[in-house]
PDB file of C-alpha atoms in Angstrom:
ATOM      1  CA  UNK A 259      88.164  93.525 133.891  1.00 70.00           C
ATOM      2  CA  UNK A 260      90.210  96.371 135.261  1.00 84.00           C
ATOM      3  CA  UNK A 261      90.984  99.581 133.410  1.00 87.00           C
ATOM      4  CA  UNK A 262      94.635  98.482 133.346  1.00 86.00           C
ATOM      5  CA  UNK A 263      93.923  95.442 131.210  1.00 87.00           C
ATOM      6  CA  UNK A 264      91.516  97.385 128.975  1.00 91.00           C
ATOM      7  CA  UNK A 265      94.319  99.866 128.177  1.00 92.00           C
ATOM      8  CA  UNK A 266      96.807  97.016 127.685  1.00 91.00           C
ATOM      9  CA  UNK A 267      94.543  95.116 125.287  1.00 93.00           C
ATOM     10  CA  UNK A 268      93.825  98.350 123.425  1.00 94.00           C
ATOM     11  CA  UNK A 269      97.509  98.951 122.783  1.00 95.00           C
ATOM     12  CA  UNK A 270      98.030  95.280 121.839  1.00 94.00           C
ATOM     13  CA  UNK A 271      95.236  95.685 119.268  1.00 95.00           C
ATOM     14  CA  UNK A 272      96.734  98.918 117.876  1.00 96.00           C
ATOM     15  CA  UNK A 273     100.159  97.268 117.537  1.00 95.00           C
ATOM     16  CA  UNK A 274      98.719  94.247 115.719  1.00 94.00           C
ATOM     17  CA  UNK A 275      96.537  96.311 113.354  1.00 95.00           C
ATOM     18  CA  UNK A 276      99.369  98.674 112.410  1.00 95.00           C
ATOM     19  CA  UNK A 277     101.747  95.733 111.851  1.00 94.00           C
ATOM     20  CA  UNK A 278      99.234  94.190 109.455  1.00 93.00           C
ATOM     21  CA  UNK A 279      98.842  97.650 107.895  1.00 94.00           C
ATOM     22  CA  UNK A 280     102.524  97.624 106.876  1.00 93.00           C
ATOM     23  CA  UNK A 281     101.825  94.369 105.065  1.00 91.00           C
ATOM     24  CA  UNK A 282      98.607  95.637 103.474  1.00 91.00           C
ATOM     25  CA  UNK A 283      99.490  99.077 102.098  1.00 91.00           C
ATOM     26  CA  UNK A 284     101.396  99.504  98.849  1.00 89.00           C
ATOM     27  CA  UNK A 285     102.819 102.944  99.613  1.00 89.00           C
ATOM     28  CA  UNK A 286     106.255 103.013 101.277  1.00 90.00           C
ATOM     29  CA  UNK A 287     105.591 106.276 103.116  1.00 89.00           C
ATOM     30  CA  UNK A 288     102.317 104.984 104.591  1.00 91.00           C
ATOM     31  CA  UNK A 289     104.155 101.821 105.637  1.00 93.00           C
ATOM     32  CA  UNK A 290     106.687 103.991 107.517  1.00 93.00           C
ATOM     33  CA  UNK A 291     103.836 105.788 109.311  1.00 94.00           C
ATOM     34  CA  UNK A 292     102.264 102.432 110.260  1.00 95.00           C
ATOM     35  CA  UNK A 293     105.659 101.332 111.591  1.00 95.00           C
ATOM     36  CA  UNK A 294     105.768 104.497 113.721  1.00 95.00           C
ATOM     37  CA  UNK A 295     102.307 103.741 115.173  1.00 95.00           C
ATOM     38  CA  UNK A 296     103.331 100.164 115.934  1.00 95.00           C
ATOM     39  CA  UNK A 297     106.561 101.218 117.676  1.00 95.00           C
ATOM     40  CA  UNK A 298     104.809 103.878 119.788  1.00 95.00           C
ATOM     41  CA  UNK A 299     102.108 101.459 120.960  1.00 95.00           C
ATOM     42  CA  UNK A 300     104.859  98.968 121.845  1.00 95.00           C
ATOM     43  CA  UNK A 301     106.448 101.721 123.962  1.00 95.00           C
ATOM     44  CA  UNK A 302     103.106 102.136 125.748  1.00 94.00           C
ATOM     45  CA  UNK A 303     103.020  98.387 126.388  1.00 94.00           C
ATOM     46  CA  UNK A 304     106.523  98.614 127.878  1.00 93.00           C
ATOM     47  CA  UNK A 305     105.318 101.344 130.250  1.00 91.00           C
ATOM     48  CA  UNK A 306     102.431  99.103 131.309  1.00 89.00           C
ATOM     49  CA  UNK A 307     104.967  96.295 131.936  1.00 86.00           C
ATOM     50  CA  UNK A 308     106.912  98.691 134.220  1.00 84.00           C
ATOM     51  CA  UNK A 309     109.944  98.958 131.947  1.00 87.00           C
ATOM     52  CA  UNK A 310     109.976 102.757 131.763  1.00 88.00           C
ATOM     53  CA  UNK A 311     113.612 103.144 130.734  1.00 90.00           C
ATOM     54  CA  UNK A 312     113.199 100.802 127.775  1.00 92.00           C
ATOM     55  CA  UNK A 313     109.992 102.601 126.818  1.00 93.00           C
ATOM     56  CA  UNK A 314     111.698 106.013 126.773  1.00 93.00           C
ATOM     57  CA  UNK A 315     114.616 104.523 124.815  1.00 92.00           C
ATOM     58  CA  UNK A 316     112.130 103.024 122.365  1.00 93.00           C
ATOM     59  CA  UNK A 317     110.452 106.392 121.766  1.00 94.00           C
ATOM     60  CA  UNK A 318     113.739 108.319 121.503  1.00 93.00           C
ATOM     61  CA  UNK A 319     115.618 105.832 119.360  1.00 91.00           C
ATOM     62  CA  UNK A 320     112.881 104.330 117.188  1.00 89.00           C
ATOM     63  CA  UNK A 321     110.311 107.098 116.806  1.00 87.00           C
ATOM     64  CA  UNK A 322     112.929 109.847 116.879  1.00 88.00           C
ATOM     65  CA  UNK A 323     115.749 108.096 115.062  1.00 89.00           C
ATOM     66  CA  UNK A 324     115.009 105.015 113.033  1.00 92.00           C
ATOM     67  CA  UNK A 325     111.695 106.093 111.497  1.00 93.00           C
ATOM     68  CA  UNK A 326     113.097 109.518 110.597  1.00 92.00           C
ATOM     69  CA  UNK A 327     116.130 107.881 108.958  1.00 90.00           C
ATOM     70  CA  UNK A 328     113.845 105.483 107.059  1.00 92.00           C
ATOM     71  CA  UNK A 329     111.728 108.423 105.821  1.00 91.00           C
ATOM     72  CA  UNK A 330     114.941 110.185 104.724  1.00 89.00           C
ATOM     73  CA  UNK A 331     115.881 107.020 102.837  1.00 87.00           C
ATOM     74  CA  UNK A 332     112.479 106.876 101.140  1.00 88.00           C
ATOM     75  CA  UNK A 333     112.704 110.525 100.081  1.00 87.00           C
ATOM     76  CA  UNK A 334     116.287 110.195  98.789  1.00 83.00           C
ATOM     77  CA  UNK A 335     115.565 107.052  96.776  1.00 81.00           C
ATOM     78  CA  UNK A 336     112.451 108.532  95.171  1.00 78.00           C
ATOM     79  CA  UNK A 337     114.301 111.757  94.384  1.00 71.00           C
ATOM     80  CA  UNK A 338     116.964 109.896  92.406  1.00 65.00           C
ATOM     81  CA  UNK A 339     114.641 108.412  89.805  1.00 65.00           C
ATOM     82  CA  UNK A 340     111.371 110.273  90.220  1.00 65.00           C
ATOM     83  CA  UNK A 341     109.367 107.056  90.269  1.00 65.00           C
ATOM     84  CA  UNK A 342     106.338 106.824  92.599  1.00 63.00           C
ATOM     85  CA  UNK A 343     106.561 105.136  95.976  1.00 73.00           C
ATOM     86  CA  UNK A 344     104.557 102.046  95.059  1.00 79.00           C
ATOM     87  CA  UNK A 345     105.729  98.614  96.233  1.00 82.00           C
ATOM     88  CA  UNK A 346     104.928  95.419  94.393  1.00 83.00           C
ATOM     89  CA  UNK A 347     104.180  92.152  96.142  1.00 84.00           C
ATOM     90  CA  UNK A 348     105.869  88.918  95.177  1.00 83.00           C
ATOM     91  CA  UNK A 349     105.919  85.404  96.608  1.00 84.00           C
ATOM     92  CA  UNK A 350     102.507  86.069  98.186  1.00 88.00           C
ATOM     93  CA  UNK A 351     101.528  82.468  98.867  1.00 90.00           C
ATOM     94  CA  UNK A 352     104.895  81.203 100.236  1.00 91.00           C
ATOM     95  CA  UNK A 353     105.251  84.290 102.410  1.00 90.00           C
ATOM     96  CA  UNK A 354     101.824  83.969 103.995  1.00 92.00           C
ATOM     97  CA  UNK A 355     102.321  80.216 104.424  1.00 93.00           C
ATOM     98  CA  UNK A 356     105.666  80.699 106.191  1.00 92.00           C
ATOM     99  CA  UNK A 357     104.220  83.434 108.416  1.00 92.00           C
ATOM    100  CA  UNK A 358     101.174  81.329 109.361  1.00 93.00           C
ATOM    101  CA  UNK A 359     103.338  78.303 110.120  1.00 93.00           C
ATOM    102  CA  UNK A 360     105.686  80.385 112.239  1.00 91.00           C
ATOM    103  CA  UNK A 361     102.850  82.099 114.130  1.00 91.00           C
ATOM    104  CA  UNK A 362     101.011  78.851 114.862  1.00 92.00           C
ATOM    105  CA  UNK A 363     104.239  77.198 116.027  1.00 91.00           C
ATOM    106  CA  UNK A 364     105.112  80.091 118.352  1.00 89.00           C
ATOM    107  CA  UNK A 365     101.585  80.382 119.778  1.00 88.00           C
ATOM    108  CA  UNK A 366     101.326  76.644 120.374  1.00 88.00           C
ATOM    109  CA  UNK A 367     104.713  76.485 122.072  1.00 85.00           C
ATOM    110  CA  UNK A 368     104.057  79.513 124.230  1.00 79.00           C
ATOM    111  CA  UNK A 369     100.648  78.298 125.351  1.00 79.00           C
ATOM    112  CA  UNK A 370     102.282  74.967 126.278  1.00 80.00           C
ATOM    113  CA  UNK A 371     104.883  76.661 128.453  1.00 73.00           C
ATOM    114  CA  UNK A 372     104.102  76.402 132.117  1.00 54.00           C
ATOM    115  CA  UNK A 373     105.344  79.871 132.940  1.00 56.00           C
ATOM    116  CA  UNK A 374     103.284  81.693 130.367  1.00 46.00           C
ATOM    117  CA  UNK A 375     100.122  81.345 132.427  1.00 50.00           C
ATOM    118  CA  UNK A 376     101.858  82.962 135.384  1.00 56.00           C
ATOM    119  CA  UNK A 377     100.489  86.336 136.314  1.00 59.00           C
ATOM    120  CA  UNK A 378     102.788  89.292 136.107  1.00 60.00           C
ATOM    121  CA  UNK A 379     103.353  91.107 139.334  1.00 58.00           C
ATOM    122  CA  UNK A 380     102.527  94.788 139.173  1.00 56.00           C
ATOM    123  CA  UNK A 381     104.470  96.024 142.173  1.00 57.00           C
ATOM    124  CA  UNK A 382     106.245  99.228 141.330  1.00 56.00           C
ATOM    125  CA  UNK A 383     109.733  98.839 142.747  1.00 60.00           C
ATOM    126  CA  UNK A 384     111.264  98.662 139.262  1.00 55.00           C
ATOM    127  CA  UNK A 385     112.592 102.195 139.151  1.00 71.00           C
ATOM    128  CA  UNK A 386     114.465 103.986 136.416  1.00 82.00           C
ATOM    129  CA  UNK A 387     117.313 104.872 138.781  1.00 83.00           C
ATOM    130  CA  UNK A 388     117.868 101.200 139.623  1.00 83.00           C
ATOM    131  CA  UNK A 389     118.067 100.486 135.897  1.00 85.00           C
ATOM    132  CA  UNK A 390     120.683 103.185 135.497  1.00 86.00           C
ATOM    133  CA  UNK A 391     122.760 101.905 138.430  1.00 87.00           C
ATOM    134  CA  UNK A 392     122.542  98.380 137.039  1.00 86.00           C
ATOM    135  CA  UNK A 393     123.649  99.615 133.601  1.00 87.00           C
ATOM    136  CA  UNK A 394     126.712 101.300 135.086  1.00 89.00           C
ATOM    137  CA  UNK A 395     127.777  98.470 137.427  1.00 90.00           C
ATOM    138  CA  UNK A 396     126.925  94.950 136.287  1.00 90.00           C
ATOM    139  CA  UNK A 397     126.470  95.713 132.582  1.00 91.00           C
ATOM    140  CA  UNK A 398     129.199  98.303 132.028  1.00 93.00           C
ATOM    141  CA  UNK A 399     131.262  96.161 129.624  1.00 94.00           C
ATOM    142  CA  UNK A 400     128.389  95.405 127.192  1.00 92.00           C
ATOM    143  CA  UNK A 401     127.361  99.065 127.512  1.00 92.00           C
ATOM    144  CA  UNK A 402     130.781 100.300 126.384  1.00 94.00           C
ATOM    145  CA  UNK A 403     130.975  97.674 123.643  1.00 94.00           C
ATOM    146  CA  UNK A 404     127.546  98.779 122.398  1.00 93.00           C
ATOM    147  CA  UNK A 405     128.800 102.358 122.236  1.00 93.00           C
ATOM    148  CA  UNK A 406     131.830 101.229 120.239  1.00 95.00           C
ATOM    149  CA  UNK A 407     129.591  99.213 117.874  1.00 94.00           C
ATOM    150  CA  UNK A 408     127.325 102.231 117.359  1.00 93.00           C
ATOM    151  CA  UNK A 409     130.313 104.466 116.549  1.00 95.00           C
ATOM    152  CA  UNK A 410     131.679 101.933 114.063  1.00 95.00           C
ATOM    153  CA  UNK A 411     128.279 101.519 112.386  1.00 94.00           C
ATOM    154  CA  UNK A 412     127.688 105.263 112.047  1.00 92.00           C
ATOM    155  CA  UNK A 413     131.178 105.946 110.652  1.00 94.00           C
ATOM    156  CA  UNK A 414     130.701 103.035 108.262  1.00 93.00           C
ATOM    157  CA  UNK A 415     127.332 104.388 107.126  1.00 91.00           C
ATOM    158  CA  UNK A 416     128.771 107.882 106.584  1.00 91.00           C
ATOM    159  CA  UNK A 417     131.716 106.511 104.590  1.00 91.00           C
ATOM    160  CA  UNK A 418     129.466 104.241 102.503  1.00 88.00           C
ATOM    161  CA  UNK A 419     127.071 107.001 101.433  1.00 85.00           C
ATOM    162  CA  UNK A 420     129.600 109.748 100.732  1.00 84.00           C
ATOM    163  CA  UNK A 421     129.770 110.929  97.151  1.00 75.00           C
ATOM    164  CA  UNK A 422     133.071 109.836  95.692  1.00 70.00           C
ATOM    165  CA  UNK A 423     134.792 112.139  93.186  1.00 59.00           C
ATOM    166  CA  UNK A 424     134.945 110.298  89.882  1.00 52.00           C
TER     167      UNK A 424
ATOM    168  CA  UNK B  20      97.516  91.646 137.797  1.00 50.00           C
ATOM    169  CA  UNK B  21      97.707  90.717 134.143  1.00 61.00           C
ATOM    170  CA  UNK B  22      98.490  87.513 132.372  1.00 74.00           C
ATOM    171  CA  UNK B  23     101.603  87.107 130.283  1.00 81.00           C
ATOM    172  CA  UNK B  24     100.033  85.006 127.527  1.00 84.00           C
ATOM    173  CA  UNK B  25      98.417  87.859 125.481  1.00 87.00           C
ATOM    174  CA  UNK B  26     101.782  89.607 125.279  1.00 90.00           C
ATOM    175  CA  UNK B  27     103.489  86.410 124.129  1.00 89.00           C
ATOM    176  CA  UNK B  28     100.843  85.984 121.447  1.00 90.00           C
ATOM    177  CA  UNK B  29     101.308  89.621 120.389  1.00 92.00           C
ATOM    178  CA  UNK B  30     105.027  88.947 120.056  1.00 93.00           C
ATOM    179  CA  UNK B  31     104.427  85.800 117.994  1.00 93.00           C
ATOM    180  CA  UNK B  32     102.098  87.607 115.595  1.00 94.00           C
ATOM    181  CA  UNK B  33     104.426  90.602 115.257  1.00 94.00           C
ATOM    182  CA  UNK B  34     107.286  88.253 114.392  1.00 94.00           C
ATOM    183  CA  UNK B  35     105.156  86.395 111.830  1.00 95.00           C
ATOM    184  CA  UNK B  36     104.028  89.681 110.258  1.00 95.00           C
ATOM    185  CA  UNK B  37     107.642  90.833 110.011  1.00 95.00           C
ATOM    186  CA  UNK B  38     108.600  87.548 108.369  1.00 94.00           C
ATOM    187  CA  UNK B  39     105.743  87.901 105.869  1.00 94.00           C
ATOM    188  CA  UNK B  40     106.821  91.482 105.064  1.00 94.00           C
ATOM    189  CA  UNK B  41     110.431  90.370 104.494  1.00 94.00           C
ATOM    190  CA  UNK B  42     109.322  87.591 102.120  1.00 93.00           C
ATOM    191  CA  UNK B  43     106.471  89.318 100.278  1.00 93.00           C
ATOM    192  CA  UNK B  44     107.403  92.984  99.789  1.00 90.00           C
ATOM    193  CA  UNK B  45     109.668  93.828  96.872  1.00 88.00           C
ATOM    194  CA  UNK B  46     111.297  97.001  98.163  1.00 88.00           C
ATOM    195  CA  UNK B  47     114.510  97.034 100.190  1.00 89.00           C
ATOM    196  CA  UNK B  48     113.321  99.742 102.618  1.00 91.00           C
ATOM    197  CA  UNK B  49     110.104  97.859 103.434  1.00 92.00           C
ATOM    198  CA  UNK B  50     112.161  94.693 103.971  1.00 93.00           C
ATOM    199  CA  UNK B  51     114.226  96.711 106.469  1.00 93.00           C
ATOM    200  CA  UNK B  52     110.969  97.704 108.234  1.00 93.00           C
ATOM    201  CA  UNK B  53     110.027  94.021 108.474  1.00 94.00           C
ATOM    202  CA  UNK B  54     113.349  93.250 110.149  1.00 94.00           C
ATOM    203  CA  UNK B  55     112.722  96.068 112.641  1.00 93.00           C
ATOM    204  CA  UNK B  56     109.312  94.547 113.404  1.00 94.00           C
ATOM    205  CA  UNK B  57     110.889  91.138 114.087  1.00 94.00           C
ATOM    206  CA  UNK B  58     113.464  92.678 116.447  1.00 95.00           C
ATOM    207  CA  UNK B  59     110.677  94.494 118.291  1.00 94.00           C
ATOM    208  CA  UNK B  60     108.739  91.253 118.656  1.00 94.00           C
ATOM    209  CA  UNK B  61     111.718  89.715 120.426  1.00 94.00           C
ATOM    210  CA  UNK B  62     111.934  92.811 122.635  1.00 94.00           C
ATOM    211  CA  UNK B  63     108.323  92.373 123.800  1.00 93.00           C
ATOM    212  CA  UNK B  64     109.148  88.846 124.929  1.00 91.00           C
ATOM    213  CA  UNK B  65     112.267  90.031 126.781  1.00 92.00           C
ATOM    214  CA  UNK B  66     110.317  92.712 128.658  1.00 91.00           C
ATOM    215  CA  UNK B  67     107.605  90.216 129.666  1.00 89.00           C
ATOM    216  CA  UNK B  68     110.188  87.705 130.870  1.00 87.00           C
ATOM    217  CA  UNK B  69     111.796  90.472 132.919  1.00 87.00           C
ATOM    218  CA  UNK B  70     108.380  91.206 134.425  1.00 84.00           C
ATOM    219  CA  UNK B  71     108.072  87.575 135.559  1.00 82.00           C
ATOM    220  CA  UNK B  72     111.276  87.912 137.607  1.00 79.00           C
ATOM    221  CA  UNK B  73     111.157  91.479 138.926  1.00 76.00           C
ATOM    222  CA  UNK B  74     114.245  91.152 141.119  1.00 78.00           C
ATOM    223  CA  UNK B  75     116.619  91.072 138.133  1.00 81.00           C
ATOM    224  CA  UNK B  76     117.149  93.444 135.214  1.00 84.00           C
ATOM    225  CA  UNK B  77     118.473  90.994 132.640  1.00 88.00           C
ATOM    226  CA  UNK B  78     115.470  91.213 130.308  1.00 89.00           C
ATOM    227  CA  UNK B  79     115.457  95.010 130.208  1.00 89.00           C
ATOM    228  CA  UNK B  80     119.211  95.126 129.601  1.00 91.00           C
ATOM    229  CA  UNK B  81     118.916  92.631 126.756  1.00 92.00           C
ATOM    230  CA  UNK B  82     116.100  94.719 125.272  1.00 93.00           C
ATOM    231  CA  UNK B  83     118.257  97.854 125.433  1.00 92.00           C
ATOM    232  CA  UNK B  84     121.152  96.158 123.654  1.00 93.00           C
ATOM    233  CA  UNK B  85     118.776  94.730 121.030  1.00 93.00           C
ATOM    234  CA  UNK B  86     117.586  98.300 120.366  1.00 94.00           C
ATOM    235  CA  UNK B  87     121.194  99.518 119.981  1.00 93.00           C
ATOM    236  CA  UNK B  88     122.082  96.721 117.544  1.00 93.00           C
ATOM    237  CA  UNK B  89     118.865  97.401 115.598  1.00 93.00           C
ATOM    238  CA  UNK B  90     119.866 101.041 115.202  1.00 92.00           C
ATOM    239  CA  UNK B  91     123.302 100.022 113.861  1.00 93.00           C
ATOM    240  CA  UNK B  92     121.651  97.625 111.429  1.00 93.00           C
ATOM    241  CA  UNK B  93     119.247 100.286 110.161  1.00 93.00           C
ATOM    242  CA  UNK B  94     122.018 102.858 109.640  1.00 92.00           C
ATOM    243  CA  UNK B  95     124.299 100.503 107.733  1.00 93.00           C
ATOM    244  CA  UNK B  96     121.395  98.907 105.829  1.00 92.00           C
ATOM    245  CA  UNK B  97     120.022 102.238 104.631  1.00 91.00           C
ATOM    246  CA  UNK B  98     123.509 103.378 103.625  1.00 91.00           C
ATOM    247  CA  UNK B  99     123.937 100.241 101.505  1.00 90.00           C
ATOM    248  CA  UNK B 100     120.433 100.663 100.017  1.00 89.00           C
ATOM    249  CA  UNK B 101     121.172 104.279  99.011  1.00 87.00           C
ATOM    250  CA  UNK B 102     124.513 103.277  97.487  1.00 87.00           C
ATOM    251  CA  UNK B 103     122.922 100.428  95.527  1.00 86.00           C
ATOM    252  CA  UNK B 104     120.095 102.718  94.414  1.00 84.00           C
ATOM    253  CA  UNK B 105     122.561 105.269  93.097  1.00 82.00           C
ATOM    254  CA  UNK B 106     124.351 102.593  91.061  1.00 81.00           C
ATOM    255  CA  UNK B 107     121.542 100.322  89.815  1.00 80.00           C
ATOM    256  CA  UNK B 108     118.601 102.809  89.911  1.00 78.00           C
ATOM    257  CA  UNK B 109     116.383 100.188  91.562  1.00 77.00           C
ATOM    258  CA  UNK B 110     115.446  99.227  95.089  1.00 78.00           C
ATOM    259  CA  UNK B 111     113.921  95.839  94.256  1.00 81.00           C
ATOM    260  CA  UNK B 112     116.311  93.296  95.788  1.00 80.00           C
ATOM    261  CA  UNK B 113     115.621  90.685  93.073  1.00 80.00           C
ATOM    262  CA  UNK B 114     116.761  93.011  90.289  1.00 80.00           C
ATOM    263  CA  UNK B 115     120.284  93.356  91.633  1.00 79.00           C
ATOM    264  CA  UNK B 116     121.919  90.376  90.004  1.00 80.00           C
ATOM    265  CA  UNK B 117     125.537  91.226  89.368  1.00 77.00           C
ATOM    266  CA  UNK B 118     128.349  91.814  91.815  1.00 73.00           C
ATOM    267  CA  UNK B 119     130.858  93.501  89.522  1.00 63.00           C
ATOM    268  CA  UNK B 120     131.182  97.180  90.435  1.00 56.00           C
TER     269      UNK B 120
END
């Protein structure tokens, strides 16, 4: 077993444990911190799969953006009523049943697939600059549309949360 | 050389955990976290599929656009949650039962 696969399995384990941690804890803030751990270990897995650009985007956008916005949301909602951050669980049995059924279905299907036993090549020609060139040539229309969508969503969010004069 | 199967299984379990969080937890922000987890599970699969065919960049591009759409969803979702919280003083989705503003 090479050191590469030891590191990979370590990050897979961290991601799984922190994902289950979100499910297990009853504190919203701790759940946000578990989400941060999970997203950062996924970024490490992307680096090990030679997708550096996606990994950097993951760290910048998720760890730097989404988790911070979620923590802002938690703080604002608790400030409004002063209640503690506890979360209650409901539908425990149906939820776990649906999750188990989904997981077993996905694992069974993916282990049946012929390609999933293929080994991943680890040659390092997948450079960041090639990703950037690809983004600006073959994928320029979805790139611009994504920018437009982001602008619309952020303006919509700002308009929705503004305090209206009564 | 690594095998792709452990990463597929990781993705399957992340998706199932996100689904369980969405169904079980009774707080709108934690439900939003579960949706983020499900989107990330799909991203893991896209990156691994891109690794199987290293000559193309389709998987990485799809993963990037999934991240962008996830950010839009989080921004709008949190805005709606804050607005609803200000009006109903609750963030339990089951307690919001009337539409009349």
